[in-house]
mmCIF file of C-alpha atoms in Angstrom:
data_model
loop_
_atom_site.group_PDB
_atom_site.id
_atom_site.type_symbol
_atom_site.label_atom_id
_atom_site.label_comp_id
_atom_site.label_asym_id
_atom_site.label_seq_id
_atom_site.Cartn_x
_atom_site.Cartn_y
_atom_site.Cartn_z
ATOM 1 C CA MET A 1 0.000 0.000 0.000
ATOM 2 C CA LYS A 2 1.238 3.476 -0.873
ATOM 3 C CA LEU A 3 1.113 6.227 1.699
ATOM 4 C CA THR A 4 -0.792 9.067 0.018
ATOM 5 C CA ARG A 5 -1.046 12.792 0.612
ATOM 6 C CA LYS A 6 -4.691 12.434 1.593
ATOM 7 C CA LEU A 7 -3.911 9.795 4.239
ATOM 8 C CA VAL A 8 -1.037 11.826 5.671
ATOM 9 C CA LEU A 9 -3.142 14.965 6.034
ATOM 10 C CA ALA A 10 -6.004 13.007 7.591
ATOM 11 C CA LYS A 11 -3.795 11.312 10.192
ATOM 12 C CA ALA A 12 -1.798 14.447 10.999
ATOM 13 C CA LYS A 13 -4.894 16.661 10.997
ATOM 14 C CA ALA A 14 -2.977 19.138 8.842
ATOM 15 C CA SER A 15 -3.900 21.324 5.870
ATOM 16 C CA ASP A 16 -0.655 20.904 3.940
ATOM 17 C CA LEU A 17 2.391 18.595 3.946
ATOM 18 C CA ASP A 18 4.850 21.337 4.960
ATOM 19 C CA SER A 19 3.112 21.724 8.318
ATOM 20 C CA VAL A 20 3.254 18.017 9.208
ATOM 21 C CA LYS A 21 5.675 17.515 12.108
ATOM 22 C CA LYS A 22 4.311 14.380 13.797
ATOM 23 C CA LEU A 23 2.793 11.371 12.067
ATOM 24 C CA ASN A 24 1.662 7.952 13.302
ATOM 25 C CA CYS A 25 1.153 5.305 10.600
ATOM 26 C CA TRP A 26 1.409 2.240 12.828
ATOM 27 C CA GLY A 27 0.046 -0.938 11.235
ATOM 28 C CA CYS A 28 -1.155 0.552 7.942
ATOM 29 C CA ASN A 29 0.309 -2.186 5.712
ATOM 30 C CA LEU A 30 2.528 0.381 3.987
ATOM 31 C CA THR A 31 5.068 -0.591 1.327
ATOM 32 C CA ASP A 32 5.639 2.751 -0.429
ATOM 33 C CA ILE A 33 6.603 5.815 1.627
ATOM 34 C CA SER A 34 7.864 8.004 -1.230
ATOM 35 C CA ILE A 35 5.521 10.768 -0.020
ATOM 36 C CA PHE A 36 8.161 11.726 2.569
ATOM 37 C CA THR A 37 10.212 13.406 -0.125
ATOM 38 C CA GLN A 38 7.488 16.081 0.148
ATOM 39 C CA ILE A 39 7.406 16.268 3.970
ATOM 40 C CA PRO A 40 10.728 17.913 4.907
ATOM 41 C CA HIS A 41 9.668 19.206 8.335
ATOM 42 C CA ILE A 42 8.584 15.922 9.924
ATOM 43 C CA GLU A 43 10.092 15.540 13.405
ATOM 44 C CA VAL A 44 8.523 12.426 14.940
ATOM 45 C CA LEU A 45 7.544 9.537 12.685
ATOM 46 C CA THR A 46 5.989 6.176 13.571
ATOM 47 C CA LEU A 47 6.031 3.558 10.809
ATOM 48 C CA SER A 48 6.120 0.403 12.929
ATOM 49 C CA VAL A 49 4.309 -2.789 11.892
ATOM 50 C CA ASN A 50 4.262 -2.217 8.138
ATOM 51 C CA SER A 51 5.989 -3.752 5.108
ATOM 52 C CA ILE A 52 8.556 -1.050 4.360
ATOM 53 C CA SER A 53 11.812 -2.185 2.770
ATOM 54 C CA SER A 54 13.468 1.036 1.550
ATOM 55 C CA LEU A 55 14.409 4.045 3.689
ATOM 56 C CA SER A 56 15.528 6.146 0.750
ATOM 57 C CA PRO A 57 12.507 8.539 0.877
ATOM 58 C CA LEU A 58 13.529 9.590 4.403
ATOM 59 C CA SER A 59 16.941 10.946 3.429
ATOM 60 C CA GLY A 60 15.588 14.480 3.018
ATOM 61 C CA CYS A 61 13.698 14.618 6.340
ATOM 62 C CA VAL A 62 16.455 16.639 7.998
ATOM 63 C CA CYS A 63 14.268 17.679 10.952
ATOM 64 C CA LEU A 64 13.529 14.099 11.984
ATOM 65 C CA SER A 65 14.500 13.404 15.602
ATOM 66 C CA GLU A 66 12.530 10.218 16.363
ATOM 67 C CA LEU A 67 11.932 7.343 13.953
ATOM 68 C CA TYR A 68 10.060 4.144 14.797
ATOM 69 C CA LEU A 69 10.450 1.314 12.260
ATOM 70 C CA ARG A 70 9.896 -1.809 14.371
ATOM 71 C CA ARG A 71 8.534 -4.880 12.561
ATOM 72 C CA ASN A 72 9.029 -3.925 8.933
ATOM 73 C CA LEU A 73 10.885 -5.566 6.039
ATOM 74 C CA VAL A 74 14.129 -3.568 5.966
ATOM 75 C CA PRO A 75 16.459 -6.154 4.360
ATOM 76 C CA SER A 76 19.908 -4.762 5.124
ATOM 77 C CA LEU A 77 21.631 -2.296 7.435
ATOM 78 C CA SER A 78 22.927 -0.606 4.290
ATOM 79 C CA GLU A 79 19.536 1.135 4.216
ATOM 80 C CA LEU A 80 20.734 3.155 7.209
ATOM 81 C CA SER A 81 23.039 5.071 4.890
ATOM 82 C CA HIS A 82 19.926 7.016 3.895
ATOM 83 C CA LEU A 83 19.610 8.208 7.498
ATOM 84 C CA ARG A 84 23.135 9.606 7.769
ATOM 85 C CA PRO A 85 22.123 13.085 6.579
ATOM 86 C CA LEU A 86 19.578 13.289 9.409
ATOM 87 C CA THR A 87 21.810 15.049 11.920
ATOM 88 C CA ARG A 88 18.961 15.615 14.416
ATOM 89 C CA LEU A 89 17.974 11.950 14.649
ATOM 90 C CA ARG A 90 18.314 10.836 18.281
ATOM 91 C CA VAL A 91 15.835 7.960 18.670
ATOM 92 C CA LEU A 92 15.621 4.944 16.354
ATOM 93 C CA TRP A 93 13.603 1.767 16.848
ATOM 94 C CA LEU A 94 14.598 -0.793 14.212
ATOM 95 C CA ALA A 95 14.118 -4.101 16.039
ATOM 96 C CA GLU A 96 12.315 -7.054 14.437
ATOM 97 C CA ASN A 97 13.493 -6.269 10.916
ATOM 98 C CA PRO A 98 15.417 -8.752 8.726
ATOM 99 C CA CYS A 99 18.431 -6.417 8.817
ATOM 100 C CA CYS A 100 18.886 -6.985 12.569
ATOM 101 C CA GLY A 101 20.332 -10.453 11.976
ATOM 102 C CA THR A 102 20.965 -13.054 14.664
ATOM 103 C CA ASP A 103 23.679 -11.285 16.673
ATOM 104 C CA PRO A 104 22.054 -8.430 18.633
ATOM 105 C CA SER A 105 25.347 -7.195 20.084
ATOM 106 C CA GLN A 106 27.068 -6.820 16.711
ATOM 107 C CA TYR A 107 23.903 -5.331 15.252
ATOM 108 C CA ARG A 108 23.943 -2.513 17.818
ATOM 109 C CA LEU A 109 27.641 -1.840 17.223
ATOM 110 C CA ASN A 110 27.111 -1.600 13.466
ATOM 111 C CA VAL A 111 24.112 0.714 13.771
ATOM 112 C CA LEU A 112 25.860 3.023 16.236
ATOM 113 C CA ARG A 113 28.953 3.244 14.076
ATOM 114 C CA CYS A 114 26.758 4.336 11.172
ATOM 115 C CA LEU A 115 24.607 6.696 13.272
ATOM 116 C CA PRO A 116 26.794 7.864 16.185
ATOM 117 C CA ARG A 117 24.405 10.664 17.182
ATOM 118 C CA LEU A 118 21.730 8.283 18.443
ATOM 119 C CA HIS A 119 20.808 8.614 22.126
ATOM 120 C CA LYS A 120 18.453 5.635 22.140
ATOM 121 C CA LEU A 121 18.362 2.531 19.931
ATOM 122 C CA ASP A 122 15.498 0.025 20.160
ATOM 123 C CA ASN A 123 14.261 1.610 23.378
ATOM 124 C CA GLN A 124 17.674 1.191 25.033
ATOM 125 C CA VAL A 125 19.842 4.159 25.997
ATOM 126 C CA VAL A 126 23.210 4.445 24.232
ATOM 127 C CA THR A 127 26.066 4.975 26.696
ATOM 128 C CA GLU A 128 29.309 6.785 25.921
ATOM 129 C CA GLU A 129 31.224 3.559 26.542
ATOM 130 C CA GLU A 130 29.046 1.634 24.093
ATOM 131 C CA LEU A 131 29.406 4.357 21.474
ATOM 132 C CA ALA A 132 33.196 4.456 21.813
ATOM 133 C CA PHE A 133 33.347 0.669 21.481
ATOM 134 C CA ALA A 134 31.043 0.784 18.444
ATOM 135 C CA LEU A 135 33.210 3.341 16.654
ATOM 136 C CA ASN A 136 36.157 0.947 16.991
ATOM 137 C CA GLU A 137 34.509 -2.458 16.654
ATOM 138 C CA GLY A 138 31.396 -1.821 14.580
ATOM 139 C CA GLU A 139 31.424 -2.844 10.935
ATOM 140 C CA GLU A 140 31.214 -0.141 8.304
ATOM 141 C CA ILE A 141 27.825 0.066 6.641
ATOM 142 C CA THR A 142 27.997 0.603 2.898
ATOM 143 C CA THR A 143 25.535 2.364 0.616
ATOM 144 C CA PRO A 144 22.800 0.144 -0.874
ATOM 145 C CA PRO A 145 23.769 -1.186 -4.340
ATOM 146 C CA ALA A 146 20.944 0.698 -6.067
ATOM 147 C CA ALA A 147 22.046 4.017 -4.570
ATOM 148 C CA ALA A 148 25.712 3.330 -5.264
ATOM 149 C CA GLN A 149 25.295 2.933 -9.018
ATOM 150 C CA LYS A 150 27.235 5.483 -11.046
ATOM 151 C CA GLN A 151 25.102 8.273 -12.398
ATOM 152 C CA PHE A 152 25.834 9.739 -15.815
ATOM 153 C CA SER A 153 25.697 13.322 -16.995
ATOM 154 C CA THR A 154 23.982 14.484 -20.163
ATOM 155 C CA SER A 155 27.249 14.098 -22.064
ATOM 156 C CA GLY A 156 27.260 10.402 -21.290
ATOM 157 C CA GLN A 157 30.294 10.631 -19.017
ATOM 158 C CA PRO A 158 30.295 9.504 -15.360
ATOM 159 C CA GLU A 159 29.881 12.377 -12.938
ATOM 160 C CA ASN A 160 33.083 11.442 -11.109
ATOM 161 C CA VAL A 161 35.194 12.442 -14.131
ATOM 162 C CA SER A 162 37.107 15.641 -13.502
ATOM 163 C CA SER A 163 35.919 18.570 -15.660
ATOM 164 C CA THR A 164 39.473 19.889 -15.993
ATOM 165 C CA ASN A 165 41.523 16.917 -17.094
ATOM 166 C CA GLY A 166 39.045 14.033 -17.497
ATOM 167 C CA GLN A 167 40.823 11.997 -14.816
ATOM 168 C CA THR A 168 38.512 9.647 -12.932
ATOM 169 C CA GLU A 169 38.643 8.925 -9.204
ATOM 170 C CA ALA A 170 39.823 5.412 -9.975
ATOM 171 C CA GLU A 171 42.696 6.746 -12.096
ATOM 172 C CA SER A 172 43.730 9.262 -9.443
ATOM 173 C CA GLU A 173 43.360 6.919 -6.475
ATOM 174 C CA ASN A 174 47.017 7.345 -5.534
ATOM 175 C CA ASP A 175 46.963 11.107 -5.788
ATOM 176 C CA PRO A 176 47.695 12.506 -2.257
ATOM 177 C CA LEU A 177 45.164 15.347 -2.600
ATOM 178 C CA ASN A 178 42.395 13.049 -3.800
ATOM 179 C CA TYR A 179 43.129 10.472 -1.126
ATOM 180 C CA SER A 180 43.010 13.003 1.683
ATOM 181 C CA MET A 181 39.753 14.465 0.382
ATOM 182 C CA GLU A 182 38.149 11.021 0.199
ATOM 183 C CA GLU A 183 39.280 10.186 3.745
ATOM 184 C CA THR A 184 37.829 13.423 5.104
ATOM 185 C CA ASN A 185 34.510 13.108 3.292
ATOM 186 C CA LYS A 186 34.199 9.477 4.355
ATOM 187 C CA ILE A 187 34.354 10.535 8.006
ATOM 188 C CA ARG A 188 31.985 13.449 7.381
ATOM 189 C CA GLU A 189 29.487 11.075 5.754
ATOM 190 C CA GLN A 190 29.515 8.812 8.812
ATOM 191 C CA LEU A 191 28.686 11.840 10.964
ATOM 192 C CA GLY A 192 25.885 12.910 8.616
ATOM 193 C CA MET A 193 27.787 15.970 7.388
ATOM 194 C CA LYS A 194 27.988 17.240 3.818
ATOM 195 C CA PRO A 195 31.190 16.450 1.857
ATOM 196 C CA ILE A 196 33.754 19.214 1.388
ATOM 197 C CA PRO A 197 34.206 20.357 -2.251
ATOM 198 C CA ARG A 198 37.603 19.815 -3.838
ATOM 199 C CA ASP A 199 38.266 23.569 -4.156
ATOM 200 C CA LYS A 200 38.179 23.859 -0.339
ATOM 201 C CA PHE A 201 41.240 21.646 -0.020
ATOM 202 C CA SER A 202 44.709 23.160 -0.108
ATOM 203 C CA SER A 203 47.377 21.333 -2.078
ATOM 204 C CA PRO A 204 49.586 19.265 0.217
ATOM 205 C CA SER A 205 53.313 19.845 0.398
ATOM 206 C CA PRO A 206 55.370 17.246 -1.509
ATOM 207 C CA ARG A 207 56.036 14.190 0.628
ATOM 208 C CA PRO A 208 55.572 10.409 0.432
ATOM 209 C CA ALA A 209 51.940 9.357 0.164
ATOM 210 C CA ALA A 210 51.670 7.632 3.546
ATOM 211 C CA ARG A 211 48.216 6.406 4.536
ATOM 212 C CA LYS A 212 48.550 7.346 8.208
ATOM 213 C CA SER A 213 49.700 10.861 7.309
ATOM 214 C CA HIS A 214 46.686 11.476 5.092
ATOM 215 C CA THR A 215 44.311 10.012 7.656
ATOM 216 C CA LEU A 216 45.693 12.379 10.311
ATOM 217 C CA GLU A 217 45.307 15.346 7.958
ATOM 218 C CA ALA A 218 41.721 14.355 7.252
ATOM 219 C CA VAL A 219 40.885 14.050 10.953
ATOM 220 C CA LEU A 220 42.501 17.389 11.853
ATOM 221 C CA MET A 221 40.655 19.123 9.021
ATOM 222 C CA LEU A 222 37.394 17.557 10.123
ATOM 223 C CA LEU A 223 37.801 18.735 13.725
ATOM 224 C CA LYS A 224 37.512 22.360 12.615
ATOM 225 C CA ASP A 225 33.929 21.796 11.475
ATOM 226 C CA LEU A 226 32.649 19.678 14.362
ATOM 227 C CA GLU A 227 30.191 20.931 16.954
ATOM 228 C CA GLU A 228 30.319 20.092 20.663
ATOM 229 C CA GLU A 229 28.346 16.849 20.370
ATOM 230 C CA GLU A 230 30.454 15.557 17.477
ATOM 231 C CA LEU A 231 33.622 16.398 19.427
ATOM 232 C CA ARG A 232 32.265 14.387 22.366
ATOM 233 C CA ILE A 233 31.916 11.366 20.090
ATOM 234 C CA VAL A 234 35.463 11.786 18.784
ATOM 235 C CA HIS A 235 36.785 12.207 22.325
ATOM 236 C CA ALA A 236 35.107 8.992 23.485
ATOM 237 C CA ALA A 237 36.481 7.055 20.515
ATOM 238 C CA THR A 238 39.974 8.477 21.097
ATOM 239 C CA GLN A 239 40.003 7.444 24.749
ATOM 240 C CA ASN A 240 38.873 3.942 23.847
ATOM 241 C CA ARG A 241 41.584 3.670 21.186
ATOM 242 C CA GLN A 242 44.295 4.918 23.561
ATOM 243 C CA LEU A 243 43.241 2.377 26.180
ATOM 244 C CA ARG A 244 43.462 -0.448 23.641
ATOM 245 C CA ILE A 245 46.943 0.652 22.518
ATOM 246 C CA HIS A 246 48.146 1.014 26.124
ATOM 247 C CA THR A 247 46.826 -2.459 26.997
ATOM 248 C CA HIS A 248 48.515 -3.945 23.934
ATOM 249 C CA LEU A 249 51.860 -2.306 24.762
ATOM 250 C CA ASN A 250 51.725 -3.504 28.366
ATOM 251 C CA THR A 251 50.954 -7.040 27.251
ATOM 252 C CA HIS A 252 53.824 -6.968 24.760
ATOM 253 C CA THR A 253 56.219 -5.606 27.412
ATOM 254 C CA LEU A 254 55.241 -8.297 29.929
ATOM 255 C CA GLN A 255 55.741 -10.993 27.306
ATOM 256 C CA GLY A 256 59.190 -9.591 26.534
ATOM 257 C CA GLU A 257 60.152 -9.496 30.205
ATOM 258 C CA THR A 258 58.964 -13.072 30.661
ATOM 259 C CA THR A 259 61.113 -14.204 27.738
ATOM 260 C CA ILE A 260 64.184 -12.449 29.173
ATOM 261 C CA ASP A 261 63.627 -13.941 32.641
ATOM 262 C CA THR A 262 63.240 -17.420 31.201
ATOM 263 C CA HIS A 263 66.452 -17.035 29.202
ATOM 264 C CA THR A 264 68.323 -15.750 32.270
ATOM 265 C CA LEU A 265 67.119 -18.606 34.477
ATOM 266 C CA THR A 266 68.065 -21.169 31.840
ATOM 267 C CA HIS A 267 71.531 -19.663 31.415
ATOM 268 C CA THR A 268 72.077 -19.490 35.180
ATOM 269 C CA HIS A 269 70.931 -23.092 35.673
ATOM 270 C CA SER A 270 73.285 -24.247 32.918
ATOM 271 C CA ASN A 271 76.304 -22.475 34.465
ATOM 272 C CA THR A 272 75.503 -23.846 37.926
ATOM 273 C CA HIS A 273 75.201 -27.377 36.592
ATOM 274 C CA THR A 274 78.547 -27.107 34.774
ATOM 275 C CA HIS A 275 80.272 -25.699 37.860
ATOM 276 C CA THR A 276 78.947 -28.569 39.993
ATOM 277 C CA LEU A 277 80.245 -31.226 37.583
ATOM 278 C CA GLN A 278 83.726 -29.629 37.566
ATOM 279 C CA HIS A 279 83.917 -29.987 41.345
#
């Protein structure tokens, strides 16, 4: 069933779609929600107990703060990529969908890595510790195949071809400037932020194209644009990462000391045994 303008206005008791801010369509047997491309100011939306499989129409609902999608037919977590632009989204209920899989713990980590601004997922509060762990251990959610297809311009050329020299992203993959830009925009996408245009990037000084160097540049550039809440997320992830590195170094050091002690004891025992035989 397709959600129509008439049904939306009747349920929301509104005169036009622009004024709709809250909508409850629980159990309406919906399959098509394309109408939401015309409802940009929706803030609280209940679509639980329907047959919805695509979240693409919600990508423009930038005012959305609460979204209830329990018991639908969302096939893959890749559909969540459509929710990344929704920077005000704080509450998401996605349980009982095919995309949740059989491992609830990993499912939560993956969702939180994709949507780190969430305060509550499936009616359970998201803690700072869980978020930090998710940013490190959650699996990256990719864009749905249909949305990832290359789009072509009127000239028949892919849009990712440079207008100045015709060089594609694939051909310039090893270019330091291009790599740094892609790293930065990848992080911005995960935080629901718009990508930075190429002309906003300054040309890097000549140096070896080291992955860690470009990643650091991308992170430092990103920090300039982050608000307080985004910085809190980064801070939590940084602390978690530092703890993991510190634990790893301590473990490695203890293993090294154990090896040295074992070697010393063996050498000492050998010398003592030889000295005893001589006497």
